[in-house]
Amino acid sequence: MGRKIGVIAVQGNVSEHVAAIERAADAVGMSVSVVEIREAGHVPDCDALALPGGESTTISRLLGMEGIDAEIVDHVAAGKPVLATCAGLIVASRDARDDRVDTLGVVDAVVDRNAFGRQVDSFEAGLDVGGLDDPFHAVFIRAPVVDEVGPDVEVLATWEDRPVAIRDGPVVATSFHPELTDDNRIHRLALFDPLRASASA
C-alpha cells in the first residue's frame, strides 16, 4: 500500500523536498505519493509531513491563515512523522524568541532565528548524526540555532557545541537544509524509518 507524504508548500524549498522524498522512497523501495499542501484539509490524509525552510514569519502567518497550523499539531499528536528544516524548525519550536512567529509548539525547543547568519550567511559542514553510519554533508543558510531543548528531546547532531538536529517524538528538526544535497538519509531517518516501523508493527 502506498503512503502519502505531504510537503507544506505555503512558502519555501518545496520542490527540493519533493525530489528528496521521492529519492528516499526509491532508496528504501517504498511506494509513496507526494502532495504539496497549501490549504487546510489535506494534512489529515497524510502519513508523514515535511515542513520546509523559507521565511519563518511568513510561513507561520500563512499556516494560521489557512488553518494548516492546527492540522500539523494534530498530526504530531497522532504520532505521525514530521521533518522540519531551517525555518520549519523555527515554526515547529516551542519558542522562537520572536513575537512575529506563531510557533506550533510541536518541538520542545527554544530557537534563535538566524543565529549563524549573523556571522556568515551560509556554510557547509560534515556532521555526525545519530542514526546515520557516516557523516552527513550539511548546508546551512542563515541557519537558526537551538538554544534550549526539553528533557525528552534527543540531540542528533551538533555544530560548535550547539544542537543542529533534534528529535522530539515523531518530529525530526534540523537547522540545515538536507533537501539541498543528493544525500537523502535525513529524509529516510525522519520519515521513512518510522513509516517502515509502523508498517511492520
PDB file of C-alpha atoms in Angstrom:
ATOM      1  CA  MET A   1       0.000   0.000   0.000  1.00  0.00           C
ATOM      2  CA  GLY A   2       1.379   3.385  -0.970  1.00  0.00           C
ATOM      3  CA  ARG A   3       1.889   6.070   1.649  1.00  0.00           C
ATOM      4  CA  LYS A   4       1.063   9.745   1.260  1.00  0.00           C
ATOM      5  CA  ILE A   5       3.648  12.326   2.310  1.00  0.00           C
ATOM      6  CA  GLY A   6       2.725  15.990   2.391  1.00  0.00           C
ATOM      7  CA  VAL A   7       5.104  18.900   1.864  1.00  0.00           C
ATOM      8  CA  ILE A   8       3.826  22.102   3.445  1.00  0.00           C
ATOM      9  CA  ALA A   9       4.002  24.398   0.429  1.00  0.00           C
ATOM     10  CA  VAL A  10       2.870  27.801   1.662  1.00  0.00           C
ATOM     11  CA  GLN A  11       6.439  29.068   1.125  1.00  0.00           C
ATOM     12  CA  GLY A  12       9.986  27.731   0.976  1.00  0.00           C
ATOM     13  CA  ASN A  13      12.068  24.971  -0.624  1.00  0.00           C
ATOM     14  CA  VAL A  14       9.113  22.890  -1.771  1.00  0.00           C
ATOM     15  CA  SER A  15      10.301  21.251  -4.995  1.00  0.00           C
ATOM     16  CA  GLU A  16      13.631  20.287  -3.416  1.00  0.00           C
ATOM     17  CA  HIS A  17      11.845  18.455  -0.594  1.00  0.00           C
ATOM     18  CA  VAL A  18       9.516  16.708  -3.029  1.00  0.00           C
ATOM     19  CA  ALA A  19      12.513  15.467  -5.026  1.00  0.00           C
ATOM     20  CA  ALA A  20      14.385  14.385  -1.871  1.00  0.00           C
ATOM     21  CA  ILE A  21      11.357  12.435  -0.617  1.00  0.00           C
ATOM     22  CA  GLU A  22      10.983  10.698  -3.971  1.00  0.00           C
ATOM     23  CA  ARG A  23      14.686   9.771  -3.964  1.00  0.00           C
ATOM     24  CA  ALA A  24      14.414   8.453  -0.416  1.00  0.00           C
ATOM     25  CA  ALA A  25      11.347   6.392  -1.343  1.00  0.00           C
ATOM     26  CA  ASP A  26      13.263   4.839  -4.244  1.00  0.00           C
ATOM     27  CA  ALA A  27      16.219   4.108  -1.965  1.00  0.00           C
ATOM     28  CA  VAL A  28      14.095   2.147   0.513  1.00  0.00           C
ATOM     29  CA  GLY A  29      11.790   0.619  -2.088  1.00  0.00           C
ATOM     30  CA  MET A  30       8.618   2.210  -0.731  1.00  0.00           C
ATOM     31  CA  SER A  31       5.711   3.389  -2.860  1.00  0.00           C
ATOM     32  CA  VAL A  32       4.677   6.939  -1.938  1.00  0.00           C
ATOM     33  CA  SER A  33       2.684   9.802  -3.347  1.00  0.00           C
ATOM     34  CA  VAL A  34       3.951  13.284  -2.523  1.00  0.00           C
ATOM     35  CA  VAL A  35       1.468  16.146  -2.284  1.00  0.00           C
ATOM     36  CA  GLU A  36       2.131  19.867  -1.934  1.00  0.00           C
ATOM     37  CA  ILE A  37      -0.129  21.372   0.728  1.00  0.00           C
ATOM     38  CA  ARG A  38      -1.246  24.983   0.505  1.00  0.00           C
ATOM     39  CA  GLU A  39      -4.635  24.831   2.219  1.00  0.00           C
ATOM     40  CA  ALA A  40      -6.373  23.048   5.048  1.00  0.00           C
ATOM     41  CA  GLY A  41      -7.976  19.640   4.618  1.00  0.00           C
ATOM     42  CA  HIS A  42      -5.024  17.689   3.216  1.00  0.00           C
ATOM     43  CA  VAL A  43      -2.778  17.141   6.252  1.00  0.00           C
ATOM     44  CA  PRO A  44      -5.185  14.638   7.890  1.00  0.00           C
ATOM     45  CA  ASP A  45      -4.807  12.362   4.831  1.00  0.00           C
ATOM     46  CA  CYS A  46      -1.000  12.299   5.097  1.00  0.00           C
ATOM     47  CA  ASP A  47       1.110   9.614   6.730  1.00  0.00           C
ATOM     48  CA  ALA A  48       4.087  11.975   7.104  1.00  0.00           C
ATOM     49  CA  LEU A  49       4.919  15.648   6.566  1.00  0.00           C
ATOM     50  CA  ALA A  50       7.844  17.853   5.601  1.00  0.00           C
ATOM     51  CA  LEU A  51       7.888  21.451   6.840  1.00  0.00           C
ATOM     52  CA  PRO A  52      10.446  23.222   4.621  1.00  0.00           C
ATOM     53  CA  GLY A  53      12.614  26.248   5.169  1.00  0.00           C
ATOM     54  CA  GLY A  54      11.780  29.718   3.915  1.00  0.00           C
ATOM     55  CA  GLU A  55      10.916  32.796   5.944  1.00  0.00           C
ATOM     56  CA  SER A  56       9.558  31.783   9.333  1.00  0.00           C
ATOM     57  CA  THR A  57       7.324  34.812   9.974  1.00  0.00           C
ATOM     58  CA  THR A  58       5.679  34.352   6.565  1.00  0.00           C
ATOM     59  CA  ILE A  59       5.291  30.599   6.983  1.00  0.00           C
ATOM     60  CA  SER A  60       3.714  30.890  10.436  1.00  0.00           C
ATOM     61  CA  ARG A  61       1.319  33.611   9.268  1.00  0.00           C
ATOM     62  CA  LEU A  62       0.193  31.612   6.235  1.00  0.00           C
ATOM     63  CA  LEU A  63      -0.223  28.401   8.237  1.00  0.00           C
ATOM     64  CA  GLY A  64      -2.514  30.289  10.612  1.00  0.00           C
ATOM     65  CA  MET A  65      -4.459  31.991   7.837  1.00  0.00           C
ATOM     66  CA  GLU A  66      -5.076  28.709   6.034  1.00  0.00           C
ATOM     67  CA  GLY A  67      -5.835  26.703   9.171  1.00  0.00           C
ATOM     68  CA  ILE A  68      -2.995  24.296   8.492  1.00  0.00           C
ATOM     69  CA  ASP A  69      -1.290  25.005  11.821  1.00  0.00           C
ATOM     70  CA  ALA A  70      -3.852  23.114  13.925  1.00  0.00           C
ATOM     71  CA  GLU A  71      -3.765  20.205  11.483  1.00  0.00           C
ATOM     72  CA  ILE A  72       0.018  19.877  11.880  1.00  0.00           C
ATOM     73  CA  VAL A  73      -0.348  19.876  15.679  1.00  0.00           C
ATOM     74  CA  ASP A  74      -2.968  17.106  15.429  1.00  0.00           C
ATOM     75  CA  HIS A  75      -0.720  15.163  13.016  1.00  0.00           C
ATOM     76  CA  VAL A  76       2.125  15.207  15.566  1.00  0.00           C
ATOM     77  CA  ALA A  77      -0.225  14.351  18.442  1.00  0.00           C
ATOM     78  CA  ALA A  78      -1.247  11.262  16.457  1.00  0.00           C
ATOM     79  CA  GLY A  79       2.416  10.192  16.374  1.00  0.00           C
ATOM     80  CA  LYS A  80       2.866  10.693  12.628  1.00  0.00           C
ATOM     81  CA  PRO A  81       6.378  11.661  11.478  1.00  0.00           C
ATOM     82  CA  VAL A  82       7.452  15.180  10.509  1.00  0.00           C
ATOM     83  CA  LEU A  83      10.715  16.555   9.120  1.00  0.00           C
ATOM     84  CA  ALA A  84      11.094  20.288   9.819  1.00  0.00           C
ATOM     85  CA  THR A  85      14.081  22.082   8.272  1.00  0.00           C
ATOM     86  CA  CYS A  86      15.617  25.512   8.932  1.00  0.00           C
ATOM     87  CA  ALA A  87      12.642  27.916   9.137  1.00  0.00           C
ATOM     88  CA  GLY A  88      10.485  24.817   9.598  1.00  0.00           C
ATOM     89  CA  LEU A  89      12.415  24.150  12.817  1.00  0.00           C
ATOM     90  CA  ILE A  90      11.696  27.706  13.954  1.00  0.00           C
ATOM     91  CA  VAL A  91       7.964  27.377  13.265  1.00  0.00           C
ATOM     92  CA  ALA A  92       7.796  23.917  14.889  1.00  0.00           C
ATOM     93  CA  SER A  93       9.566  25.040  18.069  1.00  0.00           C
ATOM     94  CA  ARG A  94       8.106  25.985  21.429  1.00  0.00           C
ATOM     95  CA  ASP A  95       9.650  29.468  21.366  1.00  0.00           C
ATOM     96  CA  ALA A  96      11.371  31.339  18.523  1.00  0.00           C
ATOM     97  CA  ARG A  97      12.193  34.378  20.699  1.00  0.00           C
ATOM     98  CA  ASP A  98      10.361  36.477  18.129  1.00  0.00           C
ATOM     99  CA  ASP A  99       6.787  37.642  18.658  1.00  0.00           C
ATOM    100  CA  ARG A 100       6.248  37.773  14.884  1.00  0.00           C
ATOM    101  CA  VAL A 101       6.464  33.975  14.688  1.00  0.00           C
ATOM    102  CA  ASP A 102       3.446  31.998  15.900  1.00  0.00           C
ATOM    103  CA  THR A 103       5.193  28.743  16.762  1.00  0.00           C
ATOM    104  CA  LEU A 104       3.438  25.372  16.643  1.00  0.00           C
ATOM    105  CA  GLY A 105       4.995  24.069  19.851  1.00  0.00           C
ATOM    106  CA  VAL A 106       5.463  20.540  18.478  1.00  0.00           C
ATOM    107  CA  VAL A 107       9.191  20.537  19.298  1.00  0.00           C
ATOM    108  CA  ASP A 108      10.183  21.303  22.892  1.00  0.00           C
ATOM    109  CA  ALA A 109      12.990  23.674  21.976  1.00  0.00           C
ATOM    110  CA  VAL A 110      13.866  27.363  22.140  1.00  0.00           C
ATOM    111  CA  VAL A 111      15.344  28.615  18.880  1.00  0.00           C
ATOM    112  CA  ASP A 112      17.359  31.713  17.995  1.00  0.00           C
ATOM    113  CA  ARG A 113      16.435  32.792  14.454  1.00  0.00           C
ATOM    114  CA  ASN A 114      19.321  33.385  12.043  1.00  0.00           C
ATOM    115  CA  ALA A 115      21.889  32.847  14.766  1.00  0.00           C
ATOM    116  CA  PHE A 116      24.563  31.500  12.437  1.00  0.00           C
ATOM    117  CA  GLY A 117      23.502  34.055   9.836  1.00  0.00           C
ATOM    118  CA  ARG A 118      24.753  36.924  11.926  1.00  0.00           C
ATOM    119  CA  GLN A 119      28.275  35.617  11.498  1.00  0.00           C
ATOM    120  CA  VAL A 120      28.092  34.190   7.998  1.00  0.00           C
ATOM    121  CA  ASP A 121      25.241  33.826   5.532  1.00  0.00           C
ATOM    122  CA  SER A 122      25.922  30.222   4.626  1.00  0.00           C
ATOM    123  CA  PHE A 123      28.409  27.427   5.157  1.00  0.00           C
ATOM    124  CA  GLU A 124      28.705  23.666   4.800  1.00  0.00           C
ATOM    125  CA  ALA A 125      29.911  21.121   7.319  1.00  0.00           C
ATOM    126  CA  GLY A 126      30.202  17.375   7.792  1.00  0.00           C
ATOM    127  CA  LEU A 127      28.038  16.309  10.738  1.00  0.00           C
ATOM    128  CA  ASP A 128      27.922  13.145  12.786  1.00  0.00           C
ATOM    129  CA  VAL A 129      24.198  12.450  13.028  1.00  0.00           C
ATOM    130  CA  GLY A 130      22.662   9.953  15.429  1.00  0.00           C
ATOM    131  CA  GLY A 131      21.158   7.091  13.435  1.00  0.00           C
ATOM    132  CA  LEU A 132      23.470   7.575  10.422  1.00  0.00           C
ATOM    133  CA  ASP A 133      26.608   5.500   9.954  1.00  0.00           C
ATOM    134  CA  ASP A 134      28.624   8.116   8.057  1.00  0.00           C
ATOM    135  CA  PRO A 135      28.838  11.933   8.337  1.00  0.00           C
ATOM    136  CA  PHE A 136      26.141  13.979   6.633  1.00  0.00           C
ATOM    137  CA  HIS A 137      27.210  16.912   4.449  1.00  0.00           C
ATOM    138  CA  ALA A 138      25.005  19.698   5.789  1.00  0.00           C
ATOM    139  CA  VAL A 139      24.199  23.001   4.066  1.00  0.00           C
ATOM    140  CA  PHE A 140      23.475  25.887   6.459  1.00  0.00           C
ATOM    141  CA  ILE A 141      21.837  29.061   5.091  1.00  0.00           C
ATOM    142  CA  ARG A 142      21.149  31.804   7.644  1.00  0.00           C
ATOM    143  CA  ALA A 143      20.519  28.939   9.973  1.00  0.00           C
ATOM    144  CA  PRO A 144      18.698  29.036  13.310  1.00  0.00           C
ATOM    145  CA  VAL A 145      20.338  27.709  16.453  1.00  0.00           C
ATOM    146  CA  VAL A 146      18.675  25.598  19.118  1.00  0.00           C
ATOM    147  CA  ASP A 147      19.378  27.369  22.411  1.00  0.00           C
ATOM    148  CA  GLU A 148      17.455  25.051  24.739  1.00  0.00           C
ATOM    149  CA  VAL A 149      15.817  21.641  24.490  1.00  0.00           C
ATOM    150  CA  GLY A 150      13.341  19.934  26.780  1.00  0.00           C
ATOM    151  CA  PRO A 151      14.180  16.807  28.791  1.00  0.00           C
ATOM    152  CA  ASP A 152      12.604  14.427  26.276  1.00  0.00           C
ATOM    153  CA  VAL A 153      14.333  15.895  23.215  1.00  0.00           C
ATOM    154  CA  GLU A 154      17.129  13.844  21.643  1.00  0.00           C
ATOM    155  CA  VAL A 155      20.031  15.804  20.158  1.00  0.00           C
ATOM    156  CA  LEU A 156      21.004  14.044  16.931  1.00  0.00           C
ATOM    157  CA  ALA A 157      23.799  16.383  15.789  1.00  0.00           C
ATOM    158  CA  THR A 158      25.725  19.417  16.993  1.00  0.00           C
ATOM    159  CA  TRP A 159      27.896  22.077  15.391  1.00  0.00           C
ATOM    160  CA  GLU A 160      30.225  24.134  17.574  1.00  0.00           C
ATOM    161  CA  ASP A 161      28.560  22.527  20.604  1.00  0.00           C
ATOM    162  CA  ARG A 162      25.099  23.760  19.558  1.00  0.00           C
ATOM    163  CA  PRO A 163      22.297  21.364  18.581  1.00  0.00           C
ATOM    164  CA  VAL A 164      21.548  21.497  14.842  1.00  0.00           C
ATOM    165  CA  ALA A 165      19.452  18.319  14.519  1.00  0.00           C
ATOM    166  CA  ILE A 166      16.992  17.170  17.169  1.00  0.00           C
ATOM    167  CA  ARG A 167      14.199  14.655  17.609  1.00  0.00           C
ATOM    168  CA  ASP A 168      11.114  15.199  19.750  1.00  0.00           C
ATOM    169  CA  GLY A 169       8.785  12.222  19.497  1.00  0.00           C
ATOM    170  CA  PRO A 170       7.743  11.873  15.839  1.00  0.00           C
ATOM    171  CA  VAL A 171       9.383  15.160  14.792  1.00  0.00           C
ATOM    172  CA  VAL A 172      12.944  15.458  13.472  1.00  0.00           C
ATOM    173  CA  ALA A 173      14.052  19.069  13.072  1.00  0.00           C
ATOM    174  CA  THR A 174      17.265  20.439  11.555  1.00  0.00           C
ATOM    175  CA  SER A 175      18.937  23.840  11.365  1.00  0.00           C
ATOM    176  CA  PHE A 176      20.330  22.900   7.969  1.00  0.00           C
ATOM    177  CA  HIS A 177      18.809  22.067   4.568  1.00  0.00           C
ATOM    178  CA  PRO A 178      19.077  18.311   3.896  1.00  0.00           C
ATOM    179  CA  GLU A 179      16.983  18.724   0.746  1.00  0.00           C
ATOM    180  CA  LEU A 180      19.769  20.740  -0.917  1.00  0.00           C
ATOM    181  CA  THR A 181      22.084  17.730  -1.212  1.00  0.00           C
ATOM    182  CA  ASP A 182      21.782  14.435  -3.074  1.00  0.00           C
ATOM    183  CA  ASP A 183      22.034  12.598   0.260  1.00  0.00           C
ATOM    184  CA  ASN A 184      18.522  11.527   1.261  1.00  0.00           C
ATOM    185  CA  ARG A 185      19.450   9.871   4.570  1.00  0.00           C
ATOM    186  CA  ILE A 186      17.902  12.588   6.758  1.00  0.00           C
ATOM    187  CA  HIS A 187      14.579  12.182   4.945  1.00  0.00           C
ATOM    188  CA  ARG A 188      14.865   8.415   5.368  1.00  0.00           C
ATOM    189  CA  LEU A 189      15.681   8.768   9.072  1.00  0.00           C
ATOM    190  CA  ALA A 190      12.877  11.247   9.786  1.00  0.00           C
ATOM    191  CA  LEU A 191      10.095   9.995   7.521  1.00  0.00           C
ATOM    192  CA  PHE A 192      10.720   6.536   6.112  1.00  0.00           C
ATOM    193  CA  ASP A 193      12.211   4.718   9.098  1.00  0.00           C
ATOM    194  CA  PRO A 194       9.087   5.473  11.199  1.00  0.00           C
ATOM    195  CA  LEU A 195       6.747   4.582   8.317  1.00  0.00           C
ATOM    196  CA  ARG A 196       8.510   1.270   7.769  1.00  0.00           C
ATOM    197  CA  ALA A 197       8.445   0.537  11.504  1.00  0.00           C
ATOM    198  CA  SER A 198       4.703   1.203  11.679  1.00  0.00           C
ATOM    199  CA  ALA A 199       4.086  -0.972   8.638  1.00  0.00           C
ATOM    200  CA  SER A 200       5.854  -3.928  10.246  1.00  0.00           C
ATOM    201  CA  ALA A 201       4.342  -3.421  13.714  1.00  0.00           C
TER     202      ALA A 201
END
